[in-house]
Amino acid sequence: MSQAKTLSEQEIKQVLNYVSTRKYGARDRALVLTSHLSGMRVGEIASLTVGHVLDASGSVKGEIRLTAEQTKGKHPRTVFVSSKLRDELTNYVQMIRTDDRERSLFPTQKNPRKGFTANTLTQHFLSLYRAAGVDGASSHSGRRTYATSIASQGVGLRVLMRLMGHRNVSTTAVYIDANDNMLRNAVELV
């Protein structure tokens, strides 16, 4: 099975432009950016509730604490929320019901309280990427793009491993694409 595509900034913009034309554009924008700016797995994103993301005062938290039941490896972990993602989520939550903390952060028309399952969100991402004209992208593309973007900034593999929720550095290494910009920067170090 081939790796999910790592998206360029232009391709992410292409997807965001596409989702802005859709009925649930605000939700879909928040979904795409949560994937690309947090590195969470699709099942982790699908499991998010309003209470995972908002503090008691209604502000977006700086950290999202995932329980063992929410993660692939059944190990609880903390997802650190960047200022970019915090801004995006702040804009998004202003458009949804937040009085019920157990309500899904990303509701669906069919099941607004529970939202997407991991499988339906996987299919939704695939549909969005295809319709936006980004070939080879899947629900795992946000996670791979996140890892590659952080690695290209010179962040060490062990730090990235923790951010990704991996328990082994070799697992993390598979996520990183060596793109042309990374190669150009590397040769300038000589």
PDB file of C-alpha atoms in Angstrom, residues 94-157:
ATOM      1  CA  GLN A  94     -18.457  30.514  16.940  1.00  0.00           C
ATOM      2  CA  MET A  95     -20.651  28.851  14.299  1.00  0.00           C
ATOM      3  CA  ILE A  96     -21.654  25.681  16.161  1.00  0.00           C
ATOM      4  CA  ARG A  97     -23.549  24.703  19.304  1.00  0.00           C
ATOM      5  CA  THR A  98     -21.152  24.598  22.231  1.00  0.00           C
ATOM      6  CA  ASP A  99     -23.538  24.372  25.194  1.00  0.00           C
ATOM      7  CA  ASP A 100     -23.356  20.549  25.151  1.00  0.00           C
ATOM      8  CA  ARG A 101     -19.734  19.603  25.938  1.00  0.00           C
ATOM      9  CA  GLU A 102     -20.358  15.961  24.948  1.00  0.00           C
ATOM     10  CA  ARG A 103     -21.511  16.984  21.469  1.00  0.00           C
ATOM     11  CA  SER A 104     -19.226  16.148  18.545  1.00  0.00           C
ATOM     12  CA  LEU A 105     -16.909  18.974  17.530  1.00  0.00           C
ATOM     13  CA  PHE A 106     -17.552  18.082  13.890  1.00  0.00           C
ATOM     14  CA  PRO A 107     -21.261  17.265  13.550  1.00  0.00           C
ATOM     15  CA  THR A 108     -22.789  15.668  10.481  1.00  0.00           C
ATOM     16  CA  GLN A 109     -26.202  16.321   9.035  1.00  0.00           C
ATOM     17  CA  LYS A 110     -27.164  12.694   9.649  1.00  0.00           C
ATOM     18  CA  ASN A 111     -25.878  12.555  13.221  1.00  0.00           C
ATOM     19  CA  PRO A 112     -25.230  16.057  14.601  1.00  0.00           C
ATOM     20  CA  ARG A 113     -24.576  15.054  18.216  1.00  0.00           C
ATOM     21  CA  LYS A 114     -22.234  12.127  17.513  1.00  0.00           C
ATOM     22  CA  GLY A 115     -20.725  13.379  14.257  1.00  0.00           C
ATOM     23  CA  PHE A 116     -18.428  11.387  12.008  1.00  0.00           C
ATOM     24  CA  THR A 117     -17.158   7.908  12.694  1.00  0.00           C
ATOM     25  CA  ALA A 118     -13.513   7.246  11.829  1.00  0.00           C
ATOM     26  CA  ASN A 119     -14.650   5.454   8.666  1.00  0.00           C
ATOM     27  CA  THR A 120     -17.088   8.121   7.476  1.00  0.00           C
ATOM     28  CA  LEU A 121     -14.506  10.845   8.138  1.00  0.00           C
ATOM     29  CA  THR A 122     -11.917   8.864   6.168  1.00  0.00           C
ATOM     30  CA  GLN A 123     -14.352   8.748   3.239  1.00  0.00           C
ATOM     31  CA  HIS A 124     -15.184  12.435   3.672  1.00  0.00           C
ATOM     32  CA  PHE A 125     -11.517  13.478   3.480  1.00  0.00           C
ATOM     33  CA  LEU A 126     -11.013  11.308   0.403  1.00  0.00           C
ATOM     34  CA  SER A 127     -14.049  12.906  -1.234  1.00  0.00           C
ATOM     35  CA  LEU A 128     -12.876  16.449  -0.425  1.00  0.00           C
ATOM     36  CA  TYR A 129      -9.365  15.881  -1.772  1.00  0.00           C
ATOM     37  CA  ARG A 130     -10.619  14.232  -4.960  1.00  0.00           C
ATOM     38  CA  ALA A 131     -13.200  16.943  -5.627  1.00  0.00           C
ATOM     39  CA  ALA A 132     -10.532  19.603  -5.026  1.00  0.00           C
ATOM     40  CA  GLY A 133      -8.340  17.895  -7.649  1.00  0.00           C
ATOM     41  CA  VAL A 134      -5.563  16.734  -5.308  1.00  0.00           C
ATOM     42  CA  ASP A 135      -4.597  13.250  -6.486  1.00  0.00           C
ATOM     43  CA  GLY A 136      -3.137  10.703  -4.082  1.00  0.00           C
ATOM     44  CA  ALA A 137      -4.323  12.482  -0.922  1.00  0.00           C
ATOM     45  CA  SER A 138      -6.173  10.609   1.800  1.00  0.00           C
ATOM     46  CA  SER A 139      -7.268  11.039   5.396  1.00  0.00           C
ATOM     47  CA  HIS A 140      -3.652  10.388   6.422  1.00  0.00           C
ATOM     48  CA  SER A 141      -2.268  13.213   4.254  1.00  0.00           C
ATOM     49  CA  GLY A 142      -2.762  15.823   6.965  1.00  0.00           C
ATOM     50  CA  ARG A 143      -0.741  13.752   9.412  1.00  0.00           C
ATOM     51  CA  ARG A 144       2.092  13.205   6.930  1.00  0.00           C
ATOM     52  CA  THR A 145       2.072  16.873   5.893  1.00  0.00           C
ATOM     53  CA  TYR A 146       2.239  17.893   9.561  1.00  0.00           C
ATOM     54  CA  ALA A 147       5.254  15.634  10.219  1.00  0.00           C
ATOM     55  CA  THR A 148       7.102  16.738   7.099  1.00  0.00           C
ATOM     56  CA  SER A 149       6.441  20.418   7.782  1.00  0.00           C
ATOM     57  CA  ILE A 150       7.792  20.194  11.320  1.00  0.00           C
ATOM     58  CA  ALA A 151      10.813  18.142  10.259  1.00  0.00           C
ATOM     59  CA  SER A 152      11.630  20.666   7.520  1.00  0.00           C
ATOM     60  CA  GLN A 153      11.960  23.333  10.230  1.00  0.00           C
ATOM     61  CA  GLY A 154      14.789  21.356  11.838  1.00  0.00           C
ATOM     62  CA  VAL A 155      12.836  19.931  14.769  1.00  0.00           C
ATOM     63  CA  GLY A 156      14.461  16.763  16.068  1.00  0.00           C
ATOM     64  CA  LEU A 157      13.024  13.340  15.403  1.00  0.00           C
TER      65      LEU A 157
END
